[in-house]
């Protein structure tokens, strides 16, 4: 304690333990116990093993099958026990790693506990490299053929607007058991809002579909100039409304012709790909390009940067209306003016252009998506070498080896670093047999089995206004009409 006493007699502020250890090392007290030496003795995994564990957890997360905190602790315990490593008694008692170790493990390996966004299996499997590459091939060929400028590249999509808002976070008393917020109704009415934007950052007026049999002028109170609305009992877009109502509305605002065509990118919903729609587009100079199934969350500009802000502004407008009109109910008579406020705030050139840039449409970038973004689809990838194969091999079962069980692995060298003394690191080298079980063997990566073959017609990315695709639609419609006539004749 000579250093501590000297500091006290000289009136220097009280030294912390870290300063005391450093000062002791300078004075040659090499036998003192330092933090590095304690950590080396008590560490459970070697740096290589810990990195292997962290990488496996990150890989599971990249495939959308991430582990919870408890599952990660359980995996760490199994990894340690099956590799014959010494673990604290609390690990053995609880059959999982300790809270303190896990907190430090997360900090050391740049991990965090986050709430994932729910992603459907169809979207997970649909966004795969072959589908995306095929889409960019179609898009690139259309851009090369017609030399579209940014103002002639459009994206169209529908979204729902309801009469019930999603509550925002509010300030409340700390420790309060339940926090409430006033809502218009238990279950609201859903209307459809159809938006269309171009790569230049502009948009055309919105198009509303209200869930009513008859259209009323009051539905469009306070909407932006040029807005159009129709009434459909379901409140959803259908093939008839799209072909007879929306397309003429769209053509009148874009001024497209056969001599001055435009590119229209949209999803492959059944209302968008009928033969009647294709004929109207072909005669009006609209090159119709559909997205691959279940990829709009990545490939559609409106979904990437516009509809998120639009929904946030719409719910905020609904909330403000409820506060201003206490005790009143929001009906579809108010939807138009509330959506108009959100439309103006979200349809900015910066937002629109960011969506086209993020989806690789303009500027054209077929390599916009990284390998990590395709990893979730690898779970459902199927082998291509045997098309008649009934399925794929099931994933390997976890290896449950009891501590001390011998393995065929060779001896390994374990290096344990100790406290540094006089600038030289002391390393104790031990050679002993270990069980080399990897985290992937304990918790294998998931792999889906092959699905049974289906006679259902597969929807794919296509330029529908090209002659081969148009002929295919004509043949499909003739077959459908033939089946309908045959069914009616059998009933008679």
Tab-separated table of C-alpha atoms in Angstrom:
chain	number	residue	atom	x	y	z
A	1	UNK	CA	0.000	0.000	0.000
A	2	UNK	CA	3.036	2.286	-0.357
A	3	UNK	CA	1.623	4.038	-3.391
A	4	UNK	CA	-1.721	4.708	-1.713
A	5	UNK	CA	-0.088	6.120	1.438
A	6	UNK	CA	2.210	8.355	-0.571
A	7	UNK	CA	-0.714	9.807	-2.462
A	8	UNK	CA	-2.616	10.491	0.720
A	9	UNK	CA	0.324	12.244	2.411
A	10	UNK	CA	0.856	14.481	-0.600
A	11	UNK	CA	-2.783	15.559	-0.638
A	12	UNK	CA	-3.544	13.941	-4.002
A	13	UNK	CA	-7.161	12.863	-4.588
A	14	UNK	CA	-8.042	9.313	-3.591
A	15	UNK	CA	-6.891	6.840	-6.222
A	16	UNK	CA	-9.270	4.431	-7.876
A	17	UNK	CA	-8.521	0.723	-7.998
A	18	UNK	CA	-7.510	0.914	-11.664
A	19	UNK	CA	-4.980	3.702	-10.950
A	20	UNK	CA	-3.641	1.750	-7.984
A	21	UNK	CA	-3.067	-1.373	-10.097
A	22	UNK	CA	-1.307	0.631	-12.805
A	23	UNK	CA	0.866	2.389	-10.241
A	24	UNK	CA	1.726	-0.933	-8.582
A	25	UNK	CA	2.783	-2.389	-11.926
A	26	UNK	CA	5.113	0.573	-12.514
A	27	UNK	CA	6.749	0.010	-9.116
A	28	UNK	CA	7.477	-3.601	-9.990
A	29	UNK	CA	4.768	-5.286	-7.907
A	30	UNK	CA	4.300	-7.996	-10.562
A	31	UNK	CA	2.600	-10.426	-8.225
A	32	UNK	CA	-0.487	-8.207	-7.786
A	33	UNK	CA	-3.716	-9.516	-9.253
A	34	UNK	CA	-4.856	-7.443	-12.244
A	35	UNK	CA	-8.100	-7.335	-14.222
A	36	UNK	CA	-6.589	-9.009	-17.304
A	37	UNK	CA	-5.334	-11.970	-15.240
A	38	UNK	CA	-8.701	-12.452	-13.509
A	39	UNK	CA	-10.594	-12.225	-16.806
A	40	UNK	CA	-8.278	-14.751	-18.469
A	41	UNK	CA	-8.784	-17.281	-15.671
A	42	UNK	CA	-12.567	-16.846	-15.575
A	43	UNK	CA	-13.265	-16.648	-19.307
A	44	UNK	CA	-15.395	-19.509	-20.649
A	45	UNK	CA	-14.892	-19.334	-24.414
A	46	UNK	CA	-11.727	-18.614	-26.308
A	47	UNK	CA	-11.852	-15.575	-28.644
A	48	UNK	CA	-12.265	-17.888	-31.637
A	49	UNK	CA	-15.130	-19.798	-29.997
A	50	UNK	CA	-16.906	-16.632	-28.937
A	51	UNK	CA	-16.602	-15.225	-32.463
A	52	UNK	CA	-18.003	-18.485	-33.842
A	53	UNK	CA	-20.994	-18.265	-31.485
A	54	UNK	CA	-21.658	-14.608	-32.328
A	55	UNK	CA	-21.438	-15.233	-36.084
A	56	UNK	CA	-23.944	-18.084	-35.872
A	57	UNK	CA	-26.418	-15.893	-33.970
A	58	UNK	CA	-25.995	-13.154	-36.601
A	59	UNK	CA	-26.495	-15.675	-39.404
A	60	UNK	CA	-29.767	-16.920	-37.908
A	61	UNK	CA	-30.921	-13.312	-37.602
A	62	UNK	CA	-30.055	-12.595	-41.258
A	63	UNK	CA	-32.310	-15.491	-42.292
A	64	UNK	CA	-35.224	-14.003	-40.259
A	65	UNK	CA	-35.038	-16.756	-37.625
A	66	UNK	CA	-33.213	-14.799	-34.944
A	67	UNK	CA	-32.862	-16.020	-31.370
A	68	UNK	CA	-34.392	-14.410	-28.319
A	69	UNK	CA	-32.290	-13.542	-25.285
A	70	UNK	CA	-33.229	-16.786	-23.531
A	71	UNK	CA	-32.550	-18.915	-26.623
A	72	UNK	CA	-29.144	-17.273	-27.057
A	73	UNK	CA	-28.260	-17.985	-23.421
A	74	UNK	CA	-29.361	-21.603	-23.849
A	75	UNK	CA	-27.239	-21.947	-27.014
A	76	UNK	CA	-24.192	-20.548	-25.192
A	77	UNK	CA	-24.625	-23.057	-22.366
A	78	UNK	CA	-25.030	-25.992	-24.776
A	79	UNK	CA	-22.008	-24.818	-26.766
A	80	UNK	CA	-19.880	-24.693	-23.610
A	81	UNK	CA	-21.073	-27.972	-22.093
A	82	UNK	CA	-20.820	-30.010	-25.304
A	83	UNK	CA	-17.265	-28.733	-25.814
A	84	UNK	CA	-16.305	-29.803	-22.271
A	85	UNK	CA	-15.665	-26.257	-21.055
A	86	UNK	CA	-15.810	-25.278	-17.415
A	87	UNK	CA	-18.891	-23.157	-16.649
A	88	UNK	CA	-20.152	-21.491	-13.447
A	89	UNK	CA	-22.516	-23.464	-11.207
A	90	UNK	CA	-25.339	-21.028	-11.989
A	91	UNK	CA	-25.122	-21.999	-15.685
A	92	UNK	CA	-25.539	-25.678	-14.835
A	93	UNK	CA	-28.376	-24.953	-12.414
A	94	UNK	CA	-30.350	-22.770	-14.856
A	95	UNK	CA	-29.288	-24.693	-17.988
A	96	UNK	CA	-28.368	-21.398	-19.668
A	97	UNK	CA	-25.681	-18.726	-19.637
A	98	UNK	CA	-25.799	-16.053	-16.979
A	99	UNK	CA	-27.275	-12.601	-17.428
A	100	UNK	CA	-24.009	-10.789	-16.705
A	101	UNK	CA	-22.070	-12.901	-19.198
A	102	UNK	CA	-24.732	-12.374	-21.884
A	103	UNK	CA	-24.755	-8.616	-21.344
A	104	UNK	CA	-20.986	-8.475	-21.784
A	105	UNK	CA	-21.134	-10.874	-24.763
A	106	UNK	CA	-23.621	-8.618	-26.555
A	107	UNK	CA	-21.456	-5.575	-25.907
A	108	UNK	CA	-18.238	-7.264	-27.069
A	109	UNK	CA	-19.708	-8.521	-30.349
A	110	UNK	CA	-21.736	-5.466	-31.425
A	111	UNK	CA	-25.084	-7.187	-30.860
A	112	UNK	CA	-28.357	-5.787	-29.555
A	113	UNK	CA	-31.820	-7.014	-28.640
A	114	UNK	CA	-34.383	-5.578	-31.079
A	115	UNK	CA	-38.031	-6.111	-31.995
A	116	UNK	CA	-38.163	-7.660	-35.487
A	117	UNK	CA	-40.610	-6.619	-38.184
A	118	UNK	CA	-43.025	-9.422	-39.059
A	119	UNK	CA	-42.315	-10.675	-42.593
A	120	UNK	CA	-44.560	-13.228	-44.271
A	121	UNK	CA	-43.094	-16.480	-45.546
A	122	UNK	CA	-44.253	-15.570	-49.061
A	123	UNK	CA	-42.188	-12.361	-49.021
A	124	UNK	CA	-39.252	-14.158	-47.475
A	125	UNK	CA	-39.255	-16.781	-50.252
A	126	UNK	CA	-40.308	-14.418	-53.054
A	127	UNK	CA	-37.420	-12.004	-52.758
A	128	UNK	CA	-34.706	-14.284	-54.136
A	129	UNK	CA	-31.801	-13.643	-56.484
A	130	UNK	CA	-33.172	-15.379	-59.639
A	131	UNK	CA	-36.489	-13.495	-59.419
A	132	UNK	CA	-34.810	-10.129	-58.832
A	133	UNK	CA	-32.257	-10.671	-61.602
A	134	UNK	CA	-35.050	-11.605	-64.009
A	135	UNK	CA	-36.905	-8.415	-63.085
A	136	UNK	CA	-33.869	-6.210	-63.704
A	137	UNK	CA	-33.324	-7.935	-67.051
A	138	UNK	CA	-36.865	-6.961	-68.075
A	139	UNK	CA	-36.468	-3.435	-66.720
A	140	UNK	CA	-33.111	-2.955	-68.413
A	141	UNK	CA	-34.429	-4.141	-71.776
A	142	UNK	CA	-37.393	-1.737	-71.557
A	143	UNK	CA	-35.115	1.196	-70.687
A	144	UNK	CA	-32.776	0.340	-73.561
A	145	UNK	CA	-35.577	-0.005	-76.094
A	146	UNK	CA	-37.562	3.118	-75.298
A	147	UNK	CA	-34.957	5.411	-73.689
A	148	UNK	CA	-37.358	6.571	-70.975
A	149	UNK	CA	-36.539	9.800	-69.154
A	150	UNK	CA	-37.175	9.966	-65.374
A	151	UNK	CA	-40.444	11.861	-65.969
A	152	UNK	CA	-41.725	8.915	-68.085
A	153	UNK	CA	-41.064	6.151	-65.516
A	154	UNK	CA	-44.092	5.651	-63.221
A	155	UNK	CA	-44.925	3.447	-60.272
A	156	UNK	CA	-48.519	2.753	-59.233
A	157	UNK	CA	-49.877	1.056	-56.130
A	158	UNK	CA	-52.852	1.008	-53.768
A	159	UNK	CA	-52.920	1.314	-49.991
A	160	UNK	CA	-55.659	1.292	-47.394
A	161	UNK	CA	-56.866	4.221	-45.276
A	162	UNK	CA	-59.159	3.484	-42.366
A	163	UNK	CA	-61.369	5.468	-40.022
A	164	UNK	CA	-59.554	4.146	-36.925
A	165	UNK	CA	-56.172	5.630	-36.104
A	166	UNK	CA	-53.126	3.890	-34.706
A	167	UNK	CA	-52.425	5.617	-31.352
A	168	UNK	CA	-49.164	7.516	-30.926
A	169	UNK	CA	-46.972	7.384	-27.842
A	170	UNK	CA	-48.105	9.759	-25.092
A	171	UNK	CA	-46.659	11.073	-21.844
A	172	UNK	CA	-48.091	9.278	-18.817
A	173	UNK	CA	-47.353	8.593	-15.164
A	174	UNK	CA	-44.416	6.320	-14.523
A	175	UNK	CA	-45.537	2.919	-13.255
A	176	UNK	CA	-49.114	3.267	-14.476
A	177	UNK	CA	-50.499	-0.177	-15.281
A	178	UNK	CA	-52.466	0.770	-18.410
A	179	UNK	CA	-52.426	3.797	-20.706
A	180	UNK	CA	-55.420	4.427	-22.981
A	181	UNK	CA	-56.155	6.605	-26.005
A	182	UNK	CA	-59.489	7.541	-27.546
A	183	UNK	CA	-60.290	5.756	-30.805
A	184	UNK	CA	-63.097	6.549	-33.219
A	185	UNK	CA	-64.530	3.032	-33.388
A	186	UNK	CA	-63.711	-0.546	-32.462
A	187	UNK	CA	-63.440	-1.541	-36.123
A	188	UNK	CA	-63.176	1.077	-38.837
A	189	UNK	CA	-64.158	1.204	-42.483
A	190	UNK	CA	-61.407	0.745	-45.029
A	191	UNK	CA	-61.121	2.834	-48.176
A	192	UNK	CA	-58.519	2.394	-50.913
A	193	UNK	CA	-56.136	5.143	-51.969
A	194	UNK	CA	-54.369	4.651	-55.316
A	195	UNK	CA	-51.206	6.721	-55.851
A	196	UNK	CA	-48.879	7.079	-58.806
A	197	UNK	CA	-45.441	8.751	-58.884
A	198	UNK	CA	-42.611	9.106	-61.393
A	199	UNK	CA	-38.822	8.959	-61.069
A	200	UNK	CA	-38.583	12.725	-61.600
A	201	UNK	CA	-40.191	13.292	-58.187
A	202	UNK	CA	-43.698	14.226	-59.395
A	203	UNK	CA	-47.065	12.598	-58.766
A	204	UNK	CA	-50.545	12.587	-60.222
A	205	UNK	CA	-53.627	13.384	-58.083
A	206	UNK	CA	-54.887	10.595	-55.795
A	207	UNK	CA	-57.670	8.180	-56.709
A	208	UNK	CA	-60.068	7.039	-53.945
A	209	UNK	CA	-62.265	3.938	-53.782
A	210	UNK	CA	-64.925	4.231	-51.070
A	211	UNK	CA	-66.834	1.248	-49.590
A	212	UNK	CA	-70.288	2.359	-50.765
A	213	UNK	CA	-72.708	1.458	-53.501
A	214	UNK	CA	-73.311	5.071	-54.595
A	215	UNK	CA	-70.732	7.849	-54.816
A	216	UNK	CA	-71.418	11.138	-52.996
A	217	UNK	CA	-69.750	14.504	-53.524
A	218	UNK	CA	-69.150	14.866	-49.773
A	219	UNK	CA	-66.627	12.027	-49.914
A	220	UNK	CA	-64.226	14.337	-51.759
A	221	UNK	CA	-64.451	17.394	-49.517
A	222	UNK	CA	-61.035	18.966	-48.997
A	223	UNK	CA	-59.117	16.696	-51.387
A	224	UNK	CA	-56.311	17.993	-53.671
A	225	UNK	CA	-57.349	19.434	-57.058
A	226	UNK	CA	-57.837	16.821	-59.748
A	227	UNK	CA	-58.648	14.013	-57.302
A	228	UNK	CA	-61.140	11.390	-58.467
A	229	UNK	CA	-63.226	9.021	-56.387
A	230	UNK	CA	-65.495	6.057	-57.094
A	231	UNK	CA	-67.744	3.904	-54.922
A	232	UNK	CA	-67.425	0.119	-54.819
A	233	UNK	CA	-69.252	-2.037	-52.316
A	234	UNK	CA	-66.078	-3.817	-51.181
A	235	UNK	CA	-63.897	-0.700	-51.126
A	236	UNK	CA	-61.137	-2.507	-53.055
A	237	UNK	CA	-59.684	-2.138	-56.538
A	238	UNK	CA	-60.940	-4.611	-59.135
A	239	UNK	CA	-60.272	-5.239	-62.812
A	240	UNK	CA	-63.315	-3.325	-64.025
A	241	UNK	CA	-62.572	-0.202	-61.973
A	242	UNK	CA	-58.903	-0.268	-62.950
A	243	UNK	CA	-59.577	-0.637	-66.685
A	244	UNK	CA	-62.610	1.639	-67.042
A	245	UNK	CA	-62.042	4.263	-64.355
A	246	UNK	CA	-58.402	4.512	-63.320
A	247	UNK	CA	-56.558	4.008	-66.617
A	248	UNK	CA	-58.446	6.833	-68.432
A	249	UNK	CA	-57.753	9.023	-65.381
A	250	UNK	CA	-54.068	8.074	-65.496
A	251	UNK	CA	-53.748	8.634	-69.258
A	252	UNK	CA	-55.346	12.077	-69.027
A	253	UNK	CA	-52.706	13.236	-66.513
A	254	UNK	CA	-49.627	11.644	-68.108
A	255	UNK	CA	-50.501	12.529	-71.754
A	256	UNK	CA	-48.909	9.315	-72.991
A	257	UNK	CA	-49.190	8.279	-76.641
A	258	UNK	CA	-47.816	5.522	-78.833
A	259	UNK	CA	-45.222	7.981	-80.161
A	260	UNK	CA	-44.337	9.210	-76.661
A	261	UNK	CA	-44.731	6.113	-74.411
A	262	UNK	CA	-44.278	5.789	-70.656
A	263	UNK	CA	-43.187	2.921	-68.423
A	264	UNK	CA	-45.658	1.876	-65.717
A	265	UNK	CA	-44.337	-0.440	-62.975
A	266	UNK	CA	-46.908	-2.117	-60.742
A	267	UNK	CA	-47.513	-5.341	-58.842
A	268	UNK	CA	-49.138	-8.391	-60.395
A	269	UNK	CA	-52.514	-8.168	-58.645
A	270	UNK	CA	-55.289	-9.740	-60.683
A	271	UNK	CA	-56.945	-6.342	-61.220
A	272	UNK	CA	-53.809	-5.086	-63.020
A	273	UNK	CA	-53.109	-7.902	-65.483
A	274	UNK	CA	-56.344	-8.598	-67.330
A	275	UNK	CA	-56.409	-8.749	-71.125
A	276	UNK	CA	-58.597	-5.635	-71.255
A	277	UNK	CA	-56.021	-3.667	-69.238
A	278	UNK	CA	-53.196	-4.785	-71.526
A	279	UNK	CA	-55.092	-3.762	-74.661
A	280	UNK	CA	-55.863	-0.296	-73.250
A	281	UNK	CA	-52.219	0.205	-72.242
A	282	UNK	CA	-50.868	-0.975	-75.578
A	283	UNK	CA	-53.146	1.369	-77.527
A	284	UNK	CA	-52.303	4.306	-75.225
A	285	UNK	CA	-48.517	3.887	-75.306
A	286	UNK	CA	-48.095	2.442	-71.816
A	287	UNK	CA	-45.346	-0.158	-71.387
A	288	UNK	CA	-46.673	-2.315	-68.549
A	289	UNK	CA	-44.025	-3.999	-66.366
A	290	UNK	CA	-45.124	-6.159	-63.442
A	291	UNK	CA	-43.017	-6.923	-60.370
A	292	UNK	CA	-42.146	-10.479	-59.318
A	293	UNK	CA	-44.644	-11.898	-56.785
A	294	UNK	CA	-44.162	-10.870	-53.148
A	295	UNK	CA	-41.311	-8.435	-53.816
A	296	UNK	CA	-43.066	-5.077	-53.642
A	297	UNK	CA	-41.625	-4.377	-50.168
A	298	UNK	CA	-38.172	-4.157	-51.795
A	299	UNK	CA	-38.753	-3.318	-55.464
A	300	UNK	CA	-41.614	-0.820	-55.342
A	301	UNK	CA	-40.662	2.869	-54.848
A	302	UNK	CA	-43.966	3.765	-53.172
A	303	UNK	CA	-43.456	1.070	-50.521
A	304	UNK	CA	-39.822	2.007	-49.957
A	305	UNK	CA	-40.128	5.709	-49.133
A	306	UNK	CA	-43.634	7.133	-49.569
A	307	UNK	CA	-46.297	4.971	-47.951
A	308	UNK	CA	-44.502	4.846	-44.602
A	309	UNK	CA	-44.569	8.632	-44.120
A	310	UNK	CA	-48.074	8.786	-45.623
A	311	UNK	CA	-49.478	6.375	-43.020
A	312	UNK	CA	-47.705	8.213	-40.201
A	313	UNK	CA	-49.085	11.586	-41.295
A	314	UNK	CA	-52.554	10.107	-41.819
A	315	UNK	CA	-52.720	8.645	-38.307
A	316	UNK	CA	-51.485	11.961	-36.932
A	317	UNK	CA	-54.238	13.804	-38.824
A	318	UNK	CA	-56.820	11.360	-37.466
A	319	UNK	CA	-55.550	11.863	-33.937
A	320	UNK	CA	-55.656	15.660	-34.275
A	321	UNK	CA	-59.207	15.467	-35.646
A	322	UNK	CA	-60.306	13.364	-32.654
A	323	UNK	CA	-58.861	15.924	-30.237
A	324	UNK	CA	-60.525	18.827	-32.038
A	325	UNK	CA	-63.905	17.078	-32.324
A	326	UNK	CA	-64.261	15.426	-28.941
A	327	UNK	CA	-67.075	12.858	-28.831
A	328	UNK	CA	-67.481	12.724	-32.641
A	329	UNK	CA	-66.914	9.726	-34.900
A	330	UNK	CA	-64.710	9.623	-37.974
A	331	UNK	CA	-66.607	8.391	-41.045
A	332	UNK	CA	-65.679	7.951	-44.693
A	333	UNK	CA	-66.951	11.521	-45.234
A	334	UNK	CA	-63.789	12.653	-43.397
A	335	UNK	CA	-61.331	10.194	-44.979
A	336	UNK	CA	-60.722	12.302	-48.089
A	337	UNK	CA	-59.717	15.496	-46.316
A	338	UNK	CA	-57.633	13.668	-43.711
A	339	UNK	CA	-55.796	11.638	-46.353
A	340	UNK	CA	-55.255	14.836	-48.368
A	341	UNK	CA	-53.224	16.350	-45.519
A	342	UNK	CA	-51.034	13.254	-45.347
A	343	UNK	CA	-50.759	13.101	-49.143
A	344	UNK	CA	-49.358	16.629	-49.430
A	345	UNK	CA	-46.802	16.091	-46.647
A	346	UNK	CA	-45.533	12.694	-47.844
A	347	UNK	CA	-45.550	13.132	-51.649
A	348	UNK	CA	-42.438	15.278	-51.729
A	349	UNK	CA	-39.857	15.084	-54.545
A	350	UNK	CA	-37.197	13.967	-52.046
A	351	UNK	CA	-39.298	11.045	-50.785
A	352	UNK	CA	-40.350	9.950	-54.268
A	353	UNK	CA	-36.858	10.088	-55.751
A	354	UNK	CA	-35.456	8.224	-52.744
A	355	UNK	CA	-37.870	5.353	-53.443
A	356	UNK	CA	-36.799	4.997	-57.077
A	357	UNK	CA	-33.154	5.179	-56.019
A	358	UNK	CA	-33.521	2.590	-53.225
A	359	UNK	CA	-35.273	0.120	-55.532
A	360	UNK	CA	-32.623	0.438	-58.263
A	361	UNK	CA	-34.996	1.777	-60.915
A	362	UNK	CA	-33.542	5.247	-61.389
A	363	UNK	CA	-30.655	5.583	-61.551
A	364	UNK	CA	-30.736	2.047	-62.934
A	365	UNK	CA	-28.714	-0.257	-60.664
A	366	UNK	CA	-29.187	-3.990	-60.981
A	367	UNK	CA	-26.704	-4.584	-58.105
A	368	UNK	CA	-28.527	-2.400	-55.584
A	369	UNK	CA	-29.273	-5.378	-53.306
A	370	UNK	CA	-26.543	-7.126	-51.324
A	371	UNK	CA	-26.082	-10.816	-50.609
A	372	UNK	CA	-27.335	-10.311	-47.055
A	373	UNK	CA	-30.755	-9.220	-48.351
A	374	UNK	CA	-31.188	-12.511	-50.227
A	375	UNK	CA	-30.267	-14.716	-47.263
A	376	UNK	CA	-33.836	-15.105	-45.897
A	377	UNK	CA	-34.856	-16.761	-49.188
A	378	UNK	CA	-32.147	-19.415	-48.811
A	379	UNK	CA	-34.353	-21.204	-46.274
A	380	UNK	CA	-36.751	-22.188	-49.075
A	381	UNK	CA	-34.188	-22.712	-51.852
A	382	UNK	CA	-34.539	-26.054	-53.579
A	383	UNK	CA	-31.913	-28.055	-55.517
A	384	UNK	CA	-32.155	-27.723	-59.310
A	385	UNK	CA	-30.173	-30.787	-60.392
A	386	UNK	CA	-33.046	-33.240	-59.849
A	387	UNK	CA	-36.440	-31.743	-60.805
A	388	UNK	CA	-38.241	-35.024	-59.944
A	389	UNK	CA	-36.887	-35.153	-56.427
A	390	UNK	CA	-39.583	-35.594	-53.813
A	391	UNK	CA	-37.840	-33.353	-51.306
A	392	UNK	CA	-34.606	-32.252	-49.771
A	393	UNK	CA	-32.675	-33.849	-47.000
A	394	UNK	CA	-33.933	-32.804	-43.580
A	395	UNK	CA	-31.632	-30.601	-41.551
A	396	UNK	CA	-29.031	-32.341	-39.476
A	397	UNK	CA	-30.181	-33.127	-35.962
A	398	UNK	CA	-28.515	-31.353	-33.068
A	399	UNK	CA	-25.571	-33.147	-31.516
A	400	UNK	CA	-26.216	-33.730	-27.833
A	401	UNK	CA	-22.939	-34.853	-26.343
A	402	UNK	CA	-22.566	-35.167	-22.626
A	403	UNK	CA	-19.594	-33.391	-21.055
A	404	UNK	CA	-16.584	-35.649	-21.120
A	405	UNK	CA	-17.706	-37.730	-24.102
A	406	UNK	CA	-14.711	-38.505	-26.322
A	407	UNK	CA	-14.605	-37.183	-29.860
A	408	UNK	CA	-12.695	-38.014	-33.016
A	409	UNK	CA	-11.249	-34.517	-33.094
A	410	UNK	CA	-7.536	-34.104	-32.570
A	411	UNK	CA	-5.873	-32.321	-29.730
A	412	UNK	CA	-6.067	-28.534	-29.773
A	413	UNK	CA	-3.823	-25.850	-28.384
A	414	UNK	CA	-5.526	-23.435	-25.998
A	415	UNK	CA	-3.804	-20.113	-25.317
A	416	UNK	CA	-4.859	-18.168	-22.246
A	417	UNK	CA	-3.481	-14.602	-22.071
A	418	UNK	CA	-2.485	-13.230	-18.667
A	419	UNK	CA	-1.697	-9.807	-17.349
A	420	UNK	CA	1.037	-7.968	-19.175
A	421	UNK	CA	4.202	-7.322	-17.191
A	422	UNK	CA	6.963	-5.019	-18.334
A	423	UNK	CA	5.512	-4.933	-21.847
A	424	UNK	CA	5.730	-8.753	-22.289
A	425	UNK	CA	2.560	-10.831	-22.469
A	426	UNK	CA	2.606	-14.093	-20.552
A	427	UNK	CA	0.773	-16.964	-22.280
A	428	UNK	CA	0.025	-20.309	-20.689
A	429	UNK	CA	-0.273	-23.030	-23.344
A	430	UNK	CA	-2.222	-26.179	-22.527
A	431	UNK	CA	-2.635	-29.145	-24.823
A	432	UNK	CA	-5.628	-31.375	-24.173
A	433	UNK	CA	-8.321	-33.128	-26.223
A	434	UNK	CA	-11.492	-31.070	-26.727
A	435	UNK	CA	-14.848	-31.829	-28.346
A	436	UNK	CA	-15.127	-29.605	-31.409
A	437	UNK	CA	-18.914	-29.150	-31.573
A	438	UNK	CA	-19.957	-26.023	-33.465
A	439	UNK	CA	-22.998	-23.837	-32.734
A	440	UNK	CA	-24.432	-24.841	-36.130
A	441	UNK	CA	-24.406	-28.502	-35.076
A	442	UNK	CA	-26.225	-27.647	-31.863
A	443	UNK	CA	-28.765	-25.341	-33.538
A	444	UNK	CA	-28.716	-26.033	-37.303
A	445	UNK	CA	-29.764	-23.530	-39.956
A	446	UNK	CA	-33.341	-24.112	-41.070
A	447	UNK	CA	-34.122	-25.586	-44.476
A	448	UNK	CA	-37.637	-25.986	-45.867
A	449	UNK	CA	-38.752	-29.214	-47.492
A	450	UNK	CA	-39.715	-29.244	-51.141
A	451	UNK	CA	-43.363	-28.454	-51.788
A	452	UNK	CA	-45.673	-30.757	-53.653
A	453	UNK	CA	-46.084	-29.901	-57.357
A	454	UNK	CA	-49.120	-27.734	-58.113
A	455	UNK	CA	-51.162	-27.166	-61.257
A	456	UNK	CA	-51.735	-23.564	-60.271
A	457	UNK	CA	-50.516	-21.079	-62.867
A	458	UNK	CA	-47.351	-19.344	-61.724
A	459	UNK	CA	-47.285	-15.553	-61.879
A	460	UNK	CA	-43.986	-14.040	-62.955
A	461	UNK	CA	-42.405	-10.729	-63.813
A	462	UNK	CA	-43.233	-9.689	-67.395
A	463	UNK	CA	-43.672	-6.784	-69.786
A	464	UNK	CA	-47.351	-7.466	-70.422
A	465	UNK	CA	-47.638	-5.171	-73.429
A	466	UNK	CA	-45.087	-7.217	-75.392
A	467	UNK	CA	-46.653	-9.489	-77.991
A	468	UNK	CA	-45.700	-12.900	-76.473
A	469	UNK	CA	-47.075	-11.983	-73.051
A	470	UNK	CA	-50.215	-10.494	-74.590
A	471	UNK	CA	-50.808	-13.670	-76.618
A	472	UNK	CA	-50.335	-15.750	-73.477
A	473	UNK	CA	-53.007	-13.694	-71.707
A	474	UNK	CA	-55.369	-14.160	-74.653
A	475	UNK	CA	-54.902	-17.934	-74.579
A	476	UNK	CA	-55.432	-18.013	-70.810
A	477	UNK	CA	-58.669	-16.039	-71.136
A	478	UNK	CA	-59.934	-18.330	-73.916
A	479	UNK	CA	-59.261	-21.368	-71.751
A	480	UNK	CA	-61.086	-19.755	-68.847
A	481	UNK	CA	-64.105	-18.900	-71.008
A	482	UNK	CA	-64.119	-22.426	-72.406
A	483	UNK	CA	-64.216	-23.922	-68.911
A	484	UNK	CA	-66.999	-21.527	-67.918
A	485	UNK	CA	-69.138	-22.522	-70.923
A	486	UNK	CA	-68.504	-26.198	-70.259
A	487	UNK	CA	-69.515	-25.789	-66.623
A	488	UNK	CA	-72.732	-23.971	-67.536
A	489	UNK	CA	-73.683	-26.613	-70.129
A	490	UNK	CA	-73.134	-29.422	-67.604
A	491	UNK	CA	-75.423	-27.661	-65.097
A	492	UNK	CA	-78.194	-27.426	-67.692
